mmCIF file of C-alpha atoms in Angstrom:
data_model
loop_
_atom_site.group_PDB
_atom_site.id
_atom_site.type_symbol
_atom_site.label_atom_id
_atom_site.label_comp_id
_atom_site.label_asym_id
_atom_site.label_seq_id
_atom_site.Cartn_x
_atom_site.Cartn_y
_atom_site.Cartn_z
ATOM 1 C CA MET A 1 0.000 0.000 0.000
ATOM 2 C CA LYS A 2 1.373 3.390 -0.976
ATOM 3 C CA VAL A 3 2.355 5.673 1.893
ATOM 4 C CA PRO A 4 0.144 8.799 2.008
ATOM 5 C CA PRO A 5 1.743 12.242 1.597
ATOM 6 C CA PRO A 6 3.293 13.999 4.638
ATOM 7 C CA LEU A 7 0.323 16.290 5.254
ATOM 8 C CA VAL A 8 -2.087 13.339 5.434
ATOM 9 C CA ARG A 9 0.275 11.426 7.725
ATOM 10 C CA THR A 10 0.516 14.438 10.040
ATOM 11 C CA LEU A 11 -3.133 15.537 10.113
ATOM 12 C CA ALA A 12 -4.885 12.159 9.831
ATOM 13 C CA VAL A 13 -2.655 9.159 10.606
ATOM 14 C CA THR A 14 -0.893 10.717 13.612
ATOM 15 C CA PRO A 15 -4.077 11.777 15.482
ATOM 16 C CA LEU A 16 -5.619 8.345 14.898
ATOM 17 C CA ALA A 17 -2.473 6.637 16.178
ATOM 18 C CA PHE A 18 -2.341 8.925 19.212
ATOM 19 C CA VAL A 19 -5.967 8.289 20.162
ATOM 20 C CA GLY A 20 -5.575 4.552 19.556
ATOM 21 C CA SER A 21 -2.357 4.312 21.578
ATOM 22 C CA LEU A 22 -3.809 6.375 24.418
ATOM 23 C CA THR A 23 -6.947 4.213 24.516
ATOM 24 C CA VAL A 24 -4.963 0.965 24.600
ATOM 25 C CA THR A 25 -2.649 2.372 27.296
ATOM 26 C CA LEU A 26 -5.552 3.415 29.529
ATOM 27 C CA LEU A 27 -7.341 0.089 29.014
ATOM 28 C CA SER A 28 -4.183 -2.026 29.329
ATOM 29 C CA PRO A 29 -5.086 -3.555 32.746
ATOM 30 C CA VAL A 30 -8.411 -4.771 31.371
ATOM 31 C CA ILE A 31 -6.794 -5.957 28.128
ATOM 32 C CA HIS A 32 -4.154 -7.976 30.013
ATOM 33 C CA LEU A 33 -6.868 -9.533 32.200
ATOM 34 C CA LEU A 34 -8.846 -10.611 29.138
ATOM 35 C CA LEU A 35 -5.722 -11.973 27.460
ATOM 36 C CA GLY A 36 -4.916 -13.994 30.581
ATOM 37 C CA ILE A 37 -8.415 -15.481 30.644
ATOM 38 C CA ALA A 38 -8.086 -16.401 26.952
ATOM 39 C CA ASP A 39 -4.801 -18.173 27.707
ATOM 40 C CA LEU A 40 -6.353 -20.159 30.558
ATOM 41 C CA ILE A 41 -8.821 -21.497 27.998
ATOM 42 C CA ASP A 42 -6.300 -21.888 25.168
ATOM 43 C CA ARG A 43 -3.555 -23.527 27.336
ATOM 44 C CA ARG A 44 -0.817 -23.025 24.711
ATOM 45 C CA ASN A 45 2.271 -21.205 25.996
ATOM 46 C CA TRP A 46 0.386 -18.039 26.965
ATOM 47 C CA ARG A 47 0.383 -16.922 23.357
ATOM 48 C CA PHE A 48 -2.577 -14.519 23.786
ATOM 49 C CA THR A 49 -0.729 -12.787 26.617
ATOM 50 C CA ARG A 50 2.511 -12.725 24.658
ATOM 51 C CA ILE A 51 1.244 -11.463 21.303
ATOM 52 C CA GLY A 52 -1.470 -9.254 22.777
ATOM 53 C CA GLY A 53 0.917 -7.985 25.443
ATOM 54 C CA LEU A 54 3.427 -7.108 22.733
ATOM 55 C CA GLY A 55 0.738 -5.088 20.981
ATOM 56 C CA VAL A 56 -0.087 -3.257 24.215
ATOM 57 C CA ALA A 57 3.612 -2.567 24.835
ATOM 58 C CA PHE A 58 4.018 -1.181 21.315
ATOM 59 C CA SER A 59 1.029 1.115 21.903
ATOM 60 C CA VAL A 60 2.500 2.441 25.156
ATOM 61 C CA VAL A 61 5.883 3.048 23.526
ATOM 62 C CA GLU A 62 4.217 4.716 20.535
ATOM 63 C CA LEU A 63 2.313 7.031 22.870
ATOM 64 C CA PHE A 64 5.570 7.960 24.604
ATOM 65 C CA GLY A 65 7.223 8.608 21.247
ATOM 66 C CA LEU A 66 4.433 10.802 19.899
ATOM 67 C CA VAL A 67 4.308 12.901 23.071
ATOM 68 C CA MET A 68 8.087 13.394 22.972
ATOM 69 C CA ALA A 69 8.001 14.247 19.261
ATOM 70 C CA PHE A 70 5.441 16.966 19.950
ATOM 71 C CA ILE A 71 7.418 18.342 22.910
ATOM 72 C CA LEU A 72 10.586 18.481 20.806
ATOM 73 C CA TRP A 73 8.740 20.232 17.990
ATOM 74 C CA VAL A 74 7.530 22.918 20.390
ATOM 75 C CA ALA A 75 10.965 23.183 22.063
ATOM 76 C CA SER A 76 12.585 23.679 18.649
ATOM 77 C CA GLY A 77 10.564 26.844 18.108
ATOM 78 C CA PHE A 78 7.876 24.919 16.221
ATOM 79 C CA GLY A 79 10.555 23.595 13.877
ATOM 80 C CA LEU A 80 12.543 26.813 13.480
ATOM 81 C CA TRP A 81 15.672 25.446 15.214
ATOM 82 C CA MET A 82 15.132 21.826 14.199
ATOM 83 C CA ARG A 83 18.579 21.424 12.573
ATOM 84 C CA THR A 84 20.592 22.852 15.462
ATOM 85 C CA GLY A 85 22.954 20.580 17.376
ATOM 86 C CA PRO A 86 21.097 20.445 20.732
ATOM 87 C CA VAL A 87 17.748 19.719 19.089
ATOM 88 C CA GLN A 88 19.264 17.010 16.898
ATOM 89 C CA ARG A 89 20.897 15.400 19.950
ATOM 90 C CA ALA A 90 17.577 15.482 21.787
ATOM 91 C CA HIS A 91 15.885 13.715 18.877
ATOM 92 C CA SER A 92 18.640 11.096 18.841
ATOM 93 C CA TRP A 93 18.117 10.492 22.566
ATOM 94 C CA VAL A 94 14.373 10.041 22.085
ATOM 95 C CA LEU A 95 14.951 7.645 19.181
ATOM 96 C CA ARG A 96 17.495 5.649 21.218
ATOM 97 C CA THR A 97 15.053 5.427 24.153
ATOM 98 C CA TRP A 98 12.203 4.390 21.831
ATOM 99 C CA LEU A 99 14.382 1.667 20.307
ATOM 100 C CA GLU A 100 15.415 0.491 23.780
ATOM 101 C CA LEU A 101 11.785 0.141 24.863
ATOM 102 C CA ILE A 102 10.780 -1.615 21.643
ATOM 103 C CA THR A 103 13.625 -4.139 21.830
ATOM 104 C CA ARG A 104 12.874 -4.840 25.494
ATOM 105 C CA ALA A 105 9.256 -5.515 24.577
ATOM 106 C CA LEU A 106 10.287 -7.886 21.782
ATOM 107 C CA ARG A 107 12.588 -9.826 24.108
ATOM 108 C CA THR A 108 10.093 -9.946 26.977
ATOM 109 C CA PHE A 109 7.009 -11.045 25.075
ATOM 110 C CA ILE A 110 8.457 -13.085 22.206
ATOM 111 C CA GLY A 111 11.072 -14.661 24.452
ATOM 112 C CA PHE A 112 14.393 -14.485 22.581
ATOM 113 C CA GLU A 113 17.790 -13.050 23.452
ATOM 114 C CA PHE A 114 19.824 -10.955 21.028
ATOM 115 C CA GLU A 115 23.579 -11.497 21.014
ATOM 116 C CA PHE A 116 25.458 -8.748 19.179
ATOM 117 C CA PRO A 117 29.262 -8.638 19.596
ATOM 118 C CA ARG A 118 31.300 -5.609 20.558
ATOM 119 C CA GLN A 119 34.663 -5.214 18.899
ATOM 120 C CA THR A 120 37.384 -2.605 19.095
ATOM 121 C CA PRO A 121 35.829 0.707 17.979
ATOM 122 C CA VAL A 122 36.657 1.776 14.443
ATOM 123 C CA PRO A 123 37.435 5.471 13.976
ATOM 124 C CA GLY A 124 35.583 7.555 11.429
ATOM 125 C CA PRO A 125 32.198 7.152 9.743
ATOM 126 C CA VAL A 126 30.814 3.689 9.038
ATOM 127 C CA LEU A 127 28.422 2.315 6.429
ATOM 128 C CA VAL A 128 26.545 -0.627 7.969
ATOM 129 C CA LEU A 129 25.252 -3.115 5.389
ATOM 130 C CA CYS A 130 22.857 -5.506 7.093
ATOM 131 C CA ARG A 131 20.836 -8.524 6.043
ATOM 132 C CA HIS A 132 17.060 -8.314 6.427
ATOM 133 C CA ALA A 133 15.104 -11.251 7.858
ATOM 134 C CA GLY A 134 12.536 -11.612 10.590
ATOM 135 C CA PRO A 135 10.343 -9.245 12.610
ATOM 136 C CA GLY A 136 12.103 -6.274 14.164
ATOM 137 C CA ASP A 137 15.611 -7.097 12.992
ATOM 138 C CA SER A 138 16.178 -3.567 11.669
ATOM 139 C CA LEU A 139 15.196 -2.144 15.066
ATOM 140 C CA LEU A 140 17.527 -4.525 16.901
ATOM 141 C CA VAL A 141 20.491 -3.526 14.739
ATOM 142 C CA ALA A 142 19.668 0.197 14.939
ATOM 143 C CA HIS A 143 19.381 -0.080 18.717
ATOM 144 C CA SER A 144 22.760 -1.779 18.995
ATOM 145 C CA VAL A 145 24.434 0.804 16.741
ATOM 146 C CA MET A 146 23.115 3.670 18.892
ATOM 147 C CA ARG A 147 23.423 2.168 22.383
ATOM 148 C CA ASP A 148 26.301 -0.308 22.279
ATOM 149 C CA HIS A 149 28.471 1.402 19.676
ATOM 150 C CA ARG A 150 27.560 5.002 20.566
ATOM 151 C CA ARG A 151 27.038 6.073 16.978
ATOM 152 C CA LYS A 152 24.869 8.832 15.595
ATOM 153 C CA LEU A 153 22.380 6.964 13.479
ATOM 154 C CA ARG A 154 21.095 7.595 10.003
ATOM 155 C CA MET A 155 19.296 5.011 7.924
ATOM 156 C CA LEU A 156 18.426 4.272 4.330
ATOM 157 C CA GLY A 157 15.049 2.563 4.427
ATOM 158 C CA THR A 158 11.836 2.089 2.501
ATOM 159 C CA THR A 159 8.931 4.513 2.750
ATOM 160 C CA LYS A 160 6.875 1.769 4.438
ATOM 161 C CA LEU A 161 8.568 2.739 7.712
ATOM 162 C CA LEU A 162 6.790 6.094 7.508
ATOM 163 C CA TRP A 163 3.451 4.393 8.214
ATOM 164 C CA ASP A 164 4.557 4.432 11.859
ATOM 165 C CA PRO A 165 3.655 7.955 13.090
ATOM 166 C CA PHE A 166 6.521 8.232 15.589
ATOM 167 C CA PHE A 167 9.084 7.145 13.033
ATOM 168 C CA ASN A 168 7.483 9.445 10.480
ATOM 169 C CA HIS A 169 8.050 12.486 12.688
ATOM 170 C CA ILE A 170 11.385 11.681 14.345
ATOM 171 C CA ALA A 171 13.190 10.117 11.395
ATOM 172 C CA ARG A 172 12.168 12.915 9.009
ATOM 173 C CA ARG A 173 13.810 15.396 11.388
ATOM 174 C CA LEU A 174 17.049 13.389 11.452
ATOM 175 C CA PRO A 175 19.327 12.723 8.438
ATOM 176 C CA PHE A 176 17.467 9.581 7.379
ATOM 177 C CA HIS A 177 16.378 8.857 3.822
ATOM 178 C CA PHE A 178 13.356 6.835 2.755
ATOM 179 C CA CYS A 179 12.801 5.688 -0.798
ATOM 180 C CA GLU A 180 10.436 3.524 -2.804
ATOM 181 C CA GLN A 181 11.708 0.072 -3.700
ATOM 182 C CA ASN A 182 11.025 0.846 -7.353
ATOM 183 C CA PRO A 183 11.107 4.656 -7.595
ATOM 184 C CA LYS A 184 9.764 6.551 -10.578
ATOM 185 C CA ASP A 185 12.771 8.883 -10.634
ATOM 186 C CA SER A 186 15.718 6.642 -9.792
ATOM 187 C CA GLN A 187 18.307 9.350 -10.468
ATOM 188 C CA MET A 188 16.751 11.690 -7.922
ATOM 189 C CA GLU A 189 16.698 8.893 -5.342
ATOM 190 C CA LEU A 190 20.323 7.980 -6.014
ATOM 191 C CA ALA A 191 21.338 11.625 -5.631
ATOM 192 C CA ALA A 192 19.600 11.755 -2.242
ATOM 193 C CA VAL A 193 21.348 8.557 -1.133
ATOM 194 C CA SER A 194 24.668 10.007 -2.251
ATOM 195 C CA ARG A 195 24.129 13.188 -0.226
ATOM 196 C CA ALA A 196 23.183 11.222 2.882
ATOM 197 C CA ALA A 197 26.212 8.924 2.624
ATOM 198 C CA ALA A 198 28.672 11.715 1.864
ATOM 199 C CA THR A 199 27.789 13.631 5.026
ATOM 200 C CA ILE A 200 28.026 10.909 7.695
ATOM 201 C CA GLU A 201 29.610 12.345 10.834
ATOM 202 C CA ALA A 202 32.936 11.041 12.150
ATOM 203 C CA ASP A 203 31.049 9.357 14.998
ATOM 204 C CA GLY A 204 28.094 8.379 12.822
ATOM 205 C CA ALA A 205 26.830 5.262 11.069
ATOM 206 C CA MET A 206 24.430 4.838 8.177
ATOM 207 C CA ILE A 207 22.486 1.569 8.046
ATOM 208 C CA ILE A 208 21.544 0.154 4.659
ATOM 209 C CA PHE A 209 19.604 -3.038 3.936
ATOM 210 C CA PRO A 210 20.828 -3.966 0.434
ATOM 211 C CA GLU A 211 18.235 -6.711 -0.028
ATOM 212 C CA GLY A 212 15.407 -4.168 0.075
ATOM 213 C CA GLY A 213 13.169 -6.362 2.231
ATOM 214 C CA ASN A 214 12.957 -9.435 4.433
ATOM 215 C CA TYR A 215 14.132 -12.706 2.930
ATOM 216 C CA THR A 216 11.407 -15.116 1.815
ATOM 217 C CA PRO A 217 11.715 -17.975 -0.698
ATOM 218 C CA SER A 218 9.262 -16.282 -3.072
ATOM 219 C CA ARG A 219 11.207 -13.008 -2.983
ATOM 220 C CA HIS A 220 14.400 -14.941 -3.604
ATOM 221 C CA HIS A 221 12.979 -16.513 -6.750
ATOM 222 C CA ALA A 222 11.548 -13.161 -7.884
ATOM 223 C CA ALA A 223 14.918 -11.434 -7.414
ATOM 224 C CA ILE A 224 16.643 -14.064 -9.546
ATOM 225 C CA ASP A 225 13.983 -13.681 -12.237
ATOM 226 C CA ARG A 226 14.554 -9.914 -12.291
ATOM 227 C CA LEU A 227 18.296 -10.384 -12.735
ATOM 228 C CA GLU A 228 17.713 -12.813 -15.582
ATOM 229 C CA ALA A 229 15.222 -10.438 -17.237
ATOM 230 C CA ARG A 230 17.856 -7.675 -17.156
ATOM 231 C CA GLY A 231 20.417 -9.933 -18.748
ATOM 232 C CA GLN A 232 22.530 -10.079 -15.565
ATOM 233 C CA HIS A 233 23.040 -13.818 -15.831
ATOM 234 C CA ALA A 234 26.284 -13.979 -13.858
ATOM 235 C CA ARG A 235 24.647 -12.255 -10.880
ATOM 236 C CA ALA A 236 21.593 -14.514 -11.176
ATOM 237 C CA LYS A 237 23.849 -17.577 -11.071
ATOM 238 C CA ARG A 238 25.534 -16.335 -7.910
ATOM 239 C CA ALA A 239 22.159 -15.467 -6.380
ATOM 240 C CA ARG A 240 20.911 -19.032 -6.891
ATOM 241 C CA HIS A 241 23.669 -20.284 -4.608
ATOM 242 C CA MET A 242 22.624 -17.904 -1.823
ATOM 243 C CA ARG A 243 20.482 -20.027 0.470
ATOM 244 C CA HIS A 244 19.519 -17.538 3.158
ATOM 245 C CA VAL A 245 19.743 -14.030 1.684
ATOM 246 C CA LEU A 246 18.375 -12.097 -1.256
ATOM 247 C CA PRO A 247 20.891 -10.831 -3.819
ATOM 248 C CA PRO A 248 21.850 -7.251 -2.914
ATOM 249 C CA ARG A 249 20.211 -4.435 -4.840
ATOM 250 C CA THR A 250 23.236 -2.618 -6.106
ATOM 251 C CA GLY A 251 21.863 0.807 -7.119
ATOM 252 C CA GLY A 252 21.570 2.659 -3.810
ATOM 253 C CA THR A 253 24.227 0.582 -2.065
ATOM 254 C CA ILE A 254 26.892 1.240 -4.685
ATOM 255 C CA GLU A 255 25.969 4.934 -4.750
ATOM 256 C CA ALA A 256 26.432 5.115 -0.976
ATOM 257 C CA LEU A 257 29.758 3.275 -1.152
ATOM 258 C CA ARG A 258 31.062 5.622 -3.820
ATOM 259 C CA ALA A 259 29.866 8.739 -1.961
ATOM 260 C CA ALA A 260 31.168 7.783 1.492
ATOM 261 C CA GLN A 261 34.839 7.850 0.554
ATOM 262 C CA GLU A 262 35.992 8.319 4.178
ATOM 263 C CA ALA A 263 33.801 5.566 5.611
ATOM 264 C CA SER A 264 34.706 2.034 6.485
ATOM 265 C CA VAL A 265 32.096 -0.654 5.834
ATOM 266 C CA ALA A 266 30.584 -3.067 8.360
ATOM 267 C CA PHE A 267 28.706 -6.138 7.138
ATOM 268 C CA VAL A 268 26.128 -7.474 9.617
ATOM 269 C CA ALA A 269 24.767 -11.013 9.549
ATOM 270 C CA HIS A 270 22.294 -12.486 12.016
ATOM 271 C CA VAL A 271 20.366 -15.709 12.421
ATOM 272 C CA GLY A 272 17.448 -16.713 14.620
ATOM 273 C CA LEU A 273 14.432 -14.852 13.253
ATOM 274 C CA ASP A 274 14.500 -16.386 9.788
ATOM 275 C CA ASP A 275 11.551 -18.757 10.276
ATOM 276 C CA LEU A 276 9.186 -15.968 11.363
ATOM 277 C CA LEU A 277 7.958 -14.939 7.941
ATOM 278 C CA THR A 278 4.360 -14.088 8.854
ATOM 279 C CA LEU A 279 2.273 -13.147 11.886
ATOM 280 C CA ARG A 280 0.909 -16.687 11.782
ATOM 281 C CA ASP A 281 4.450 -18.063 12.187
ATOM 282 C CA LEU A 282 4.953 -15.840 15.225
ATOM 283 C CA TRP A 283 1.601 -16.873 16.681
ATOM 284 C CA GLN A 284 2.390 -20.571 16.347
ATOM 285 C CA ARG A 285 5.969 -20.427 17.674
ATOM 286 C CA VAL A 286 5.905 -18.098 20.679
ATOM 287 C CA PRO A 287 7.726 -18.125 22.970
ATOM 288 C CA ILE A 288 10.891 -18.151 20.845
ATOM 289 C CA ARG A 289 13.298 -19.732 23.324
ATOM 290 C CA ARG A 290 16.513 -19.126 21.455
ATOM 291 C CA THR A 291 19.377 -16.681 21.147
ATOM 292 C CA VAL A 292 19.371 -14.582 18.003
ATOM 293 C CA ARG A 293 23.043 -14.479 17.101
ATOM 294 C CA ALA A 294 24.683 -11.725 15.103
ATOM 295 C CA THR A 295 28.154 -10.944 13.848
ATOM 296 C CA TYR A 296 29.848 -8.244 11.826
ATOM 297 C CA TRP A 297 33.161 -7.525 10.194
ATOM 298 C CA HIS A 298 34.776 -4.306 9.014
ATOM 299 C CA VAL A 299 36.346 -3.490 5.686
ATOM 300 C CA GLY A 300 38.570 -0.412 5.728
ATOM 301 C CA ARG A 301 37.975 2.447 3.329
ATOM 302 C CA ASP A 302 41.200 1.608 1.461
ATOM 303 C CA GLU A 303 40.366 -2.097 1.208
ATOM 304 C CA ARG A 304 37.398 -1.902 -1.133
ATOM 305 C CA PRO A 305 37.568 -1.453 -4.922
ATOM 306 C CA THR A 306 36.555 1.759 -6.637
ATOM 307 C CA GLY A 307 35.287 0.845 -10.120
ATOM 308 C CA HIS A 308 31.561 0.135 -10.496
ATOM 309 C CA THR A 309 31.948 -3.407 -11.847
ATOM 310 C CA ASP A 310 34.552 -4.286 -9.224
ATOM 311 C CA LEU A 311 32.362 -2.834 -6.476
ATOM 312 C CA VAL A 312 29.378 -4.928 -7.560
ATOM 313 C CA ASP A 313 31.510 -8.071 -7.673
ATOM 314 C CA TRP A 314 32.967 -7.250 -4.248
ATOM 315 C CA LEU A 315 29.505 -6.589 -2.772
ATOM 316 C CA TYR A 316 28.225 -9.935 -4.055
ATOM 317 C CA GLY A 317 31.293 -11.603 -2.570
ATOM 318 C CA GLN A 318 30.632 -10.061 0.842
ATOM 319 C CA TRP A 319 26.979 -11.082 0.637
ATOM 320 C CA GLU A 320 28.039 -14.648 -0.124
ATOM 321 C CA LYS A 321 30.134 -14.451 3.033
ATOM 322 C CA VAL A 322 27.010 -13.357 4.949
ATOM 323 C CA ASP A 323 25.133 -16.321 3.487
ATOM 324 C CA ASP A 324 27.905 -18.751 4.462
ATOM 325 C CA TRP A 325 27.967 -17.458 8.044
ATOM 326 C CA ILE A 326 24.201 -17.957 8.346
ATOM 327 C CA GLU A 327 24.515 -21.507 6.993
ATOM 328 C CA THR A 328 27.242 -22.309 9.528
ATOM 329 C CA ASN A 329 25.350 -20.910 12.525
ATOM 330 C CA SER A 330 21.758 -21.886 11.697
ATOM 331 C CA ALA A 331 22.000 -25.436 13.055
ATOM 332 C CA GLU A 332 23.214 -24.292 16.474
ATOM 333 C CA VAL A 333 20.690 -21.473 16.820
ATOM 334 C CA PHE A 334 17.690 -23.485 15.624
ATOM 335 C CA GLY A 335 18.825 -26.710 17.273
ATOM 336 C CA THR A 336 18.695 -28.767 14.075
#
């Protein structure tokens, strides 16, 4: 579904979300009581309490986020000083807190742990290229980048994220960029990606999801078909051997790599949420008693190629490395 224009999101979607979140928050004791009664009848791992409780938690966090977004808008002189350093830092703090609350809710109600390593800090800006699979994985990675690695966050994401009213307001005030998966004006989108990547702060990180969406078998087949239709047979052949990831979409990713000349690159792989493709999967499997494991490795700014063809080949090679790591660690995480 196409995301409505900013004015509609602000004047229609946001008020509806605020009223809905406030109502759920005020009625949360009654809702939890009803969910508990349903679970006593259902007798299956308290799944009504877990999934319903997660929805209540999201509503409470959304209410907090919307109230803070409004306070920050007023404090910024109704947007007049929005781009000043103190206001930007305040928005980053609110986003970090929102992510912290969301990730705590995911862990508490779904029942998994998230293991993300900490390595020796790398100086300078970083482009973070992350796989996409499972519910909330982008939020988990963004949370770790901001909290554990103390980085100023910017993100290249799809416009679907703007359906969330809090994210719509906060992220549009920060140096994030949202684009359509298949934009009408690709050159304009690439120029925007280039500007965002070229201006990453020395203590900043820009997260990109090269696959363009969560991995599913049907999307994997569709991506291969698209490569074949474009005559990119060598890439299609390599994509067929990727068992757990979609082939990277090279347009925006390569543009960001070429623009961020001073940035190192971190590749992030994770495993543990892969089998949760739909809400039905989540409903049937909760609680998820496993540790979602992640890893990452850095490539220095002088270690990556510069030519377009070489960059594409290098990116595919790194993505094959991501796929291999997932294959190696899947058995231990899933217990198979």
